[in-house]
Each structure stands twice: as structure tokens, then as C-alpha cells.
mmCIF file of C-alpha atoms in Angstrom:
data_model
loop_
_atom_site.group_PDB
_atom_site.id
_atom_site.type_symbol
_atom_site.label_atom_id
_atom_site.label_comp_id
_atom_site.label_asym_id
_atom_site.label_seq_id
_atom_site.Cartn_x
_atom_site.Cartn_y
_atom_site.Cartn_z
ATOM 1 C CA UNK W 1 -30.443 42.477 -99.209
ATOM 2 C CA UNK W 2 -33.221 39.922 -98.662
ATOM 3 C CA UNK W 3 -33.474 37.761 -101.409
ATOM 4 C CA UNK W 4 -37.564 37.327 -101.001
ATOM 5 C CA UNK W 5 -39.087 40.117 -98.855
ATOM 6 C CA UNK W 6 -42.195 39.485 -97.319
ATOM 7 C CA UNK W 7 -45.335 41.100 -99.189
ATOM 8 C CA UNK W 8 -47.695 42.382 -96.422
ATOM 9 C CA UNK W 9 -51.296 41.107 -97.199
ATOM 10 C CA UNK W 10 -54.313 42.258 -95.336
ATOM 11 C CA UNK W 11 -57.008 39.484 -95.764
ATOM 12 C CA UNK W 12 -60.740 40.773 -95.803
ATOM 13 C CA UNK W 13 -63.661 38.147 -95.829
ATOM 14 C CA UNK W 14 -66.904 38.201 -93.364
ATOM 15 C CA UNK W 15 -65.942 34.652 -92.677
ATOM 16 C CA UNK W 16 -63.746 33.884 -90.132
ATOM 17 C CA UNK W 17 -62.993 30.435 -90.992
ATOM 18 C CA UNK W 18 -62.312 31.672 -94.639
ATOM 19 C CA UNK W 19 -60.056 34.280 -93.336
ATOM 20 C CA UNK W 20 -58.362 31.382 -90.979
ATOM 21 C CA UNK W 21 -58.182 28.784 -93.783
ATOM 22 C CA UNK W 22 -56.193 31.710 -96.007
ATOM 23 C CA UNK W 23 -53.986 33.136 -93.182
ATOM 24 C CA UNK W 24 -52.870 29.366 -92.589
ATOM 25 C CA UNK W 25 -51.876 28.897 -96.308
ATOM 26 C CA UNK W 26 -49.794 32.319 -96.284
ATOM 27 C CA UNK W 27 -48.290 31.458 -93.009
ATOM 28 C CA UNK W 28 -46.505 28.288 -94.881
ATOM 29 C CA UNK W 29 -44.730 30.547 -97.247
ATOM 30 C CA UNK W 30 -41.740 32.402 -96.682
ATOM 31 C CA UNK W 31 -42.380 35.721 -98.574
ATOM 32 C CA UNK W 32 -46.286 36.156 -97.718
ATOM 33 C CA UNK W 33 -47.474 37.574 -94.117
ATOM 34 C CA UNK W 34 -51.156 38.358 -92.853
ATOM 35 C CA UNK W 35 -50.288 41.968 -91.304
ATOM 36 C CA UNK W 36 -53.795 42.378 -90.614
ATOM 37 C CA UNK W 37 -57.643 41.070 -91.482
ATOM 38 C CA UNK W 38 -61.066 42.743 -91.457
ATOM 39 C CA UNK W 39 -64.803 41.569 -91.907
ATOM 40 C CA UNK W 40 -66.374 44.098 -93.460
ATOM 41 C CA UNK W 41 -65.796 46.744 -96.411
ATOM 42 C CA UNK W 42 -65.969 49.509 -93.806
ATOM 43 C CA UNK W 43 -62.993 47.588 -91.488
ATOM 44 C CA UNK W 44 -61.107 47.215 -94.825
ATOM 45 C CA UNK W 45 -60.784 51.063 -95.611
ATOM 46 C CA UNK W 46 -59.872 51.641 -92.351
ATOM 47 C CA UNK W 47 -57.027 48.994 -91.806
ATOM 48 C CA UNK W 48 -55.666 49.668 -95.281
ATOM 49 C CA UNK W 49 -55.285 53.679 -94.651
ATOM 50 C CA UNK W 50 -53.858 52.781 -91.202
ATOM 51 C CA UNK W 51 -51.491 49.926 -92.537
ATOM 52 C CA UNK W 52 -50.976 50.490 -96.209
ATOM 53 C CA UNK W 53 -50.272 46.770 -96.980
ATOM 54 C CA UNK W 54 -48.547 45.271 -100.290
ATOM 55 C CA UNK W 55 -51.447 43.393 -101.238
ATOM 56 C CA UNK W 56 -55.352 43.870 -100.064
ATOM 57 C CA UNK W 57 -56.997 40.608 -100.419
ATOM 58 C CA UNK W 58 -60.777 41.686 -100.662
ATOM 59 C CA UNK W 59 -63.970 39.345 -100.565
ATOM 60 C CA UNK W 60 -66.646 41.006 -102.710
ATOM 61 C CA UNK W 61 -70.021 39.940 -100.720
ATOM 62 C CA UNK W 62 -69.885 41.033 -97.640
ATOM 63 C CA UNK W 63 -72.619 43.326 -94.820
ATOM 64 C CA UNK W 64 -72.244 47.224 -95.301
ATOM 65 C CA UNK W 65 -70.972 48.797 -98.607
ATOM 66 C CA UNK W 66 -69.203 45.674 -99.851
ATOM 67 C CA UNK W 67 -66.079 44.564 -101.456
ATOM 68 C CA UNK W 68 -66.625 46.792 -104.319
ATOM 69 C CA UNK W 69 -67.276 50.048 -102.289
ATOM 70 C CA UNK W 70 -64.465 49.746 -100.225
ATOM 71 C CA UNK W 71 -62.114 48.958 -102.931
ATOM 72 C CA UNK W 72 -63.501 52.441 -105.182
ATOM 73 C CA UNK W 73 -62.673 54.150 -101.653
ATOM 74 C CA UNK W 74 -59.281 52.789 -101.198
ATOM 75 C CA UNK W 75 -58.241 53.333 -104.433
ATOM 76 C CA UNK W 76 -59.842 56.772 -104.597
ATOM 77 C CA UNK W 77 -57.364 57.490 -101.623
ATOM 78 C CA UNK W 78 -54.189 55.785 -102.881
ATOM 79 C CA UNK W 79 -53.757 54.889 -106.568
ATOM 80 C CA UNK W 80 -51.236 52.833 -106.281
ATOM 81 C CA UNK W 81 -53.271 50.201 -104.056
ATOM 82 C CA UNK W 82 -52.818 46.875 -105.102
ATOM 83 C CA UNK W 83 -55.878 44.924 -104.367
ATOM 84 C CA UNK W 84 -56.588 41.273 -105.127
ATOM 85 C CA UNK W 85 -60.314 40.367 -105.480
ATOM 86 C CA UNK W 86 -61.428 36.679 -104.402
ATOM 87 C CA UNK W 87 -65.070 35.698 -104.829
ATOM 88 C CA UNK W 88 -67.778 33.313 -105.387
ATOM 89 C CA UNK W 89 -68.799 35.310 -108.128
ATOM 90 C CA UNK W 90 -67.492 33.631 -111.562
ATOM 91 C CA UNK W 91 -69.179 36.127 -113.989
ATOM 92 C CA UNK W 92 -68.163 38.724 -116.177
ATOM 93 C CA UNK W 93 -70.632 41.096 -114.778
ATOM 94 C CA UNK W 94 -68.703 41.539 -111.281
ATOM 95 C CA UNK W 95 -65.321 40.978 -112.944
ATOM 96 C CA UNK W 96 -65.818 44.088 -115.123
ATOM 97 C CA UNK W 97 -67.012 45.730 -112.439
ATOM 98 C CA UNK W 98 -63.930 45.200 -110.152
ATOM 99 C CA UNK W 99 -61.072 46.152 -112.525
ATOM 100 C CA UNK W 100 -63.130 49.100 -113.576
ATOM 101 C CA UNK W 101 -62.735 50.490 -109.846
ATOM 102 C CA UNK W 102 -58.861 49.517 -110.483
ATOM 103 C CA UNK W 103 -57.829 46.400 -108.842
ATOM 104 C CA UNK W 104 -55.292 44.417 -109.882
ATOM 105 C CA UNK W 105 -56.574 40.942 -109.465
ATOM 106 C CA UNK W 106 -59.496 38.371 -109.931
ATOM 107 C CA UNK W 107 -59.779 35.102 -108.547
ATOM 108 C CA UNK W 108 -62.654 32.639 -107.786
ATOM 109 C CA UNK W 109 -62.746 31.615 -104.374
ATOM 110 C CA UNK W 110 -62.857 28.019 -105.911
ATOM 111 C CA UNK W 111 -59.519 28.111 -107.213
ATOM 112 C CA UNK W 112 -56.592 26.126 -105.791
ATOM 113 C CA UNK W 113 -54.195 27.037 -103.219
ATOM 114 C CA UNK W 114 -51.332 27.558 -105.678
ATOM 115 C CA UNK W 115 -53.244 29.988 -107.594
ATOM 116 C CA UNK W 116 -54.122 32.124 -104.893
ATOM 117 C CA UNK W 117 -50.301 32.429 -103.888
ATOM 118 C CA UNK W 118 -49.610 32.864 -107.304
ATOM 119 C CA UNK W 119 -51.960 35.886 -107.726
ATOM 120 C CA UNK W 120 -50.621 37.645 -104.574
ATOM 121 C CA UNK W 121 -47.232 37.444 -105.778
ATOM 122 C CA UNK W 122 -48.338 39.085 -109.179
ATOM 123 C CA UNK W 123 -50.319 41.681 -107.877
ATOM 124 C CA UNK W 124 -47.528 42.672 -105.157
ATOM 125 C CA UNK W 125 -45.278 42.792 -108.231
ATOM 126 C CA UNK W 126 -47.515 45.352 -110.309
ATOM 127 C CA UNK W 127 -49.141 42.784 -112.488
ATOM 128 C CA UNK W 128 -52.783 42.141 -113.741
ATOM 129 C CA UNK W 129 -53.527 38.683 -112.288
ATOM 130 C CA UNK W 130 -57.039 36.868 -113.700
ATOM 131 C CA UNK W 131 -57.949 33.509 -112.367
ATOM 132 C CA UNK W 132 -58.584 30.862 -115.252
ATOM 133 C CA UNK W 133 -62.531 30.508 -113.731
ATOM 134 C CA UNK W 134 -62.965 34.217 -115.261
ATOM 135 C CA UNK W 135 -61.879 33.255 -118.773
ATOM 136 C CA UNK W 136 -64.346 30.816 -119.682
ATOM 137 C CA UNK W 137 -67.257 33.297 -118.012
ATOM 138 C CA UNK W 138 -65.649 36.159 -119.891
ATOM 139 C CA UNK W 139 -66.279 33.994 -123.267
ATOM 140 C CA UNK W 140 -69.843 32.985 -122.227
ATOM 141 C CA UNK W 141 -70.907 36.651 -121.332
ATOM 142 C CA UNK W 142 -74.629 37.091 -122.694
ATOM 143 C CA UNK W 143 -75.693 39.856 -124.735
ATOM 144 C CA UNK W 144 -78.825 40.140 -123.022
ATOM 145 C CA UNK W 145 -80.893 43.426 -122.967
ATOM 146 C CA UNK W 146 -80.754 43.488 -119.158
ATOM 147 C CA UNK W 147 -76.996 42.679 -119.205
ATOM 148 C CA UNK W 148 -76.307 45.494 -122.147
ATOM 149 C CA UNK W 149 -78.696 47.684 -119.720
ATOM 150 C CA UNK W 150 -76.527 47.081 -116.608
ATOM 151 C CA UNK W 151 -73.813 48.640 -118.584
ATOM 152 C CA UNK W 152 -75.085 51.942 -118.586
ATOM 153 C CA UNK W 153 -74.863 52.275 -114.541
ATOM 154 C CA UNK W 154 -72.607 54.742 -113.458
ATOM 155 C CA UNK W 155 -70.506 53.090 -110.389
ATOM 156 C CA UNK W 156 -72.502 54.786 -107.895
ATOM 157 C CA UNK W 157 -75.887 53.694 -109.548
ATOM 158 C CA UNK W 158 -74.590 50.316 -109.942
ATOM 159 C CA UNK W 159 -73.740 49.874 -106.023
ATOM 160 C CA UNK W 160 -77.248 51.418 -105.187
ATOM 161 C CA UNK W 161 -78.607 48.695 -107.023
ATOM 162 C CA UNK W 162 -76.648 45.743 -105.507
ATOM 163 C CA UNK W 163 -77.729 47.212 -101.994
ATOM 164 C CA UNK W 164 -81.284 47.576 -102.732
ATOM 165 C CA UNK W 165 -81.327 44.140 -104.850
ATOM 166 C CA UNK W 166 -79.946 42.978 -101.027
ATOM 167 C CA UNK W 167 -82.947 44.175 -99.652
ATOM 168 C CA UNK W 168 -81.923 47.649 -97.819
ATOM 169 C CA UNK W 169 -83.830 50.417 -97.799
ATOM 170 C CA UNK W 170 -83.411 53.886 -99.307
ATOM 171 C CA UNK W 171 -82.867 55.065 -95.892
ATOM 172 C CA UNK W 172 -80.490 51.888 -95.438
ATOM 173 C CA UNK W 173 -78.148 52.650 -98.657
ATOM 174 C CA UNK W 174 -77.926 56.622 -97.884
ATOM 175 C CA UNK W 175 -76.532 55.934 -94.713
ATOM 176 C CA UNK W 176 -74.050 53.020 -95.789
ATOM 177 C CA UNK W 177 -72.994 55.105 -99.015
ATOM 178 C CA UNK W 178 -72.616 58.685 -97.037
ATOM 179 C CA UNK W 179 -75.141 59.917 -99.330
ATOM 180 C CA UNK W 180 -78.760 61.427 -98.791
ATOM 181 C CA UNK W 181 -82.036 59.641 -99.202
ATOM 182 C CA UNK W 182 -82.934 62.109 -102.148
ATOM 183 C CA UNK W 183 -79.732 61.425 -103.899
ATOM 184 C CA UNK W 184 -80.382 57.663 -103.270
ATOM 185 C CA UNK W 185 -83.830 58.113 -104.812
ATOM 186 C CA UNK W 186 -82.594 60.459 -107.417
ATOM 187 C CA UNK W 187 -80.353 56.767 -108.248
ATOM 188 C CA UNK W 188 -82.813 54.336 -107.466
ATOM 189 C CA UNK W 189 -84.903 56.320 -110.510
ATOM 190 C CA UNK W 190 -82.427 56.667 -113.017
ATOM 191 C CA UNK W 191 -81.966 52.802 -112.121
ATOM 192 C CA UNK W 192 -85.272 52.273 -113.167
ATOM 193 C CA UNK W 193 -85.062 54.198 -116.182
ATOM 194 C CA UNK W 194 -82.144 52.467 -117.390
ATOM 195 C CA UNK W 195 -82.840 49.131 -116.588
ATOM 196 C CA UNK W 196 -86.764 49.141 -117.661
ATOM 197 C CA UNK W 197 -87.955 48.318 -114.201
ATOM 198 C CA UNK W 198 -90.913 48.986 -111.893
ATOM 199 C CA UNK W 199 -90.885 47.221 -108.549
ATOM 200 C CA UNK W 200 -88.607 46.303 -106.431
ATOM 201 C CA UNK W 201 -89.324 42.467 -107.788
ATOM 202 C CA UNK W 202 -87.962 42.810 -110.909
ATOM 203 C CA UNK W 203 -85.039 44.769 -109.551
ATOM 204 C CA UNK W 204 -83.970 41.806 -107.330
ATOM 205 C CA UNK W 205 -84.794 39.500 -110.662
ATOM 206 C CA UNK W 206 -82.490 41.355 -112.816
ATOM 207 C CA UNK W 207 -79.659 41.200 -110.223
ATOM 208 C CA UNK W 208 -80.079 37.642 -109.608
ATOM 209 C CA UNK W 209 -79.929 36.713 -113.475
ATOM 210 C CA UNK W 210 -77.221 38.933 -113.917
ATOM 211 C CA UNK W 211 -75.125 37.724 -111.070
ATOM 212 C CA UNK W 212 -75.215 40.840 -109.043
ATOM 213 C CA UNK W 213 -76.390 38.731 -105.972
ATOM 214 C CA UNK W 214 -76.429 34.896 -105.352
ATOM 215 C CA UNK W 215 -79.620 33.025 -105.968
ATOM 216 C CA UNK W 216 -80.633 32.323 -102.123
#
């Protein structure tokens, strides 16, 4: 029996240089192998269902449906999916949303190479792995009314909120999430009510303040 069975990984990030860097990192190990790559949430879902890797290493901020919605769709089809998030977002908002979808790990893109390897191995073994940077973010979590309101959003409302904050139209969001424009409009109305906002500008400001989208 093989002493160190290979962990089969699919690597998902929309930047080729990032994927290449992590691929080289994994290639220098004896127990982790990248079997495929993807550059969008949609591609991640397709490749996962096709190849069923041991670990899916997933970025959150990508074009299209994004990493969070991709995680939700994958786990809805395979509750045993082992997903590790690696993201530039180091706040409790993204961390909690990701864990609520059922992912097994979350680390920062600032993490040392060794932490990425440790995280992949832990998740492959069925353990939860949380990066060191996230501990500080959780302890420093704000109790602002706006953030409390964010917790009232359902998973679908949150994804609609994120896509609208990124600048997509209602019709574009409907297409990306496979919903009707009427349904997206209904979610948007609920979002405005729960967050006490009235304009797209307020929506974007709240998204930036809570780390849902990066400050550009």
C-alpha cells in the first residue's frame, strides 16, 4: 500500500500567474498533484463534477458566478466535496459566508507556501483548516448595524447583493445565477429593505465597507 497517496487537486483562480505559482508549489511535493485548473466559477463546477478531485482549491473573487456561488452549487451536488478557499479577503464576512456553504478550509493569499500545503493536506483528510490571518479578523469583527443587517440576507440574497455591487445589471445577474429578472428584482427589494438602502450607490458603499467587494 502506498505510504503517501497523492492528493488530487483542482486549482481555481482567474489569474493564470497565480495558478502557475501554486501548481509549481504542489509539483514540488510528493503527495499533491494538480489534475486540472479552472478560471471561473462556472468552469470550476464543470471540472469538479467531471473529475471529482480530493480537494478543490478555490478563489472567491472571479468573473461570472464567482467562487462562493460555485461552492454552493458543487456542495449541493456533492455533500462530500472538500473545498479550500484561498482569497485576498481576510474578513469575517467572507469567512462566515464561505463556511456556511460547507467549505472545509479558508486561508489568505498572503499565507506562506507551507500553510497552503498544510491546508490542502488537512482538508483532504477531512479536517477543517482556518488560516492564521482569519483568527485576527474574527476577533476584530465589527458590530455595526450595517454588518448586522448583512447577516439577515439569505445565501441567494447575498449573492445577488454581491453581483449588483460588482456593477452587474439585474438581467446580467439573472443570467449568471439562472434566475428570472423578476426573481432577482424581488431579491433586490428584500435586500434594500433588510439593509435600509435606497440607491445603487449606497449598496456599493455598504459592500465595500463590509469587505464584500474590494475597494478599487
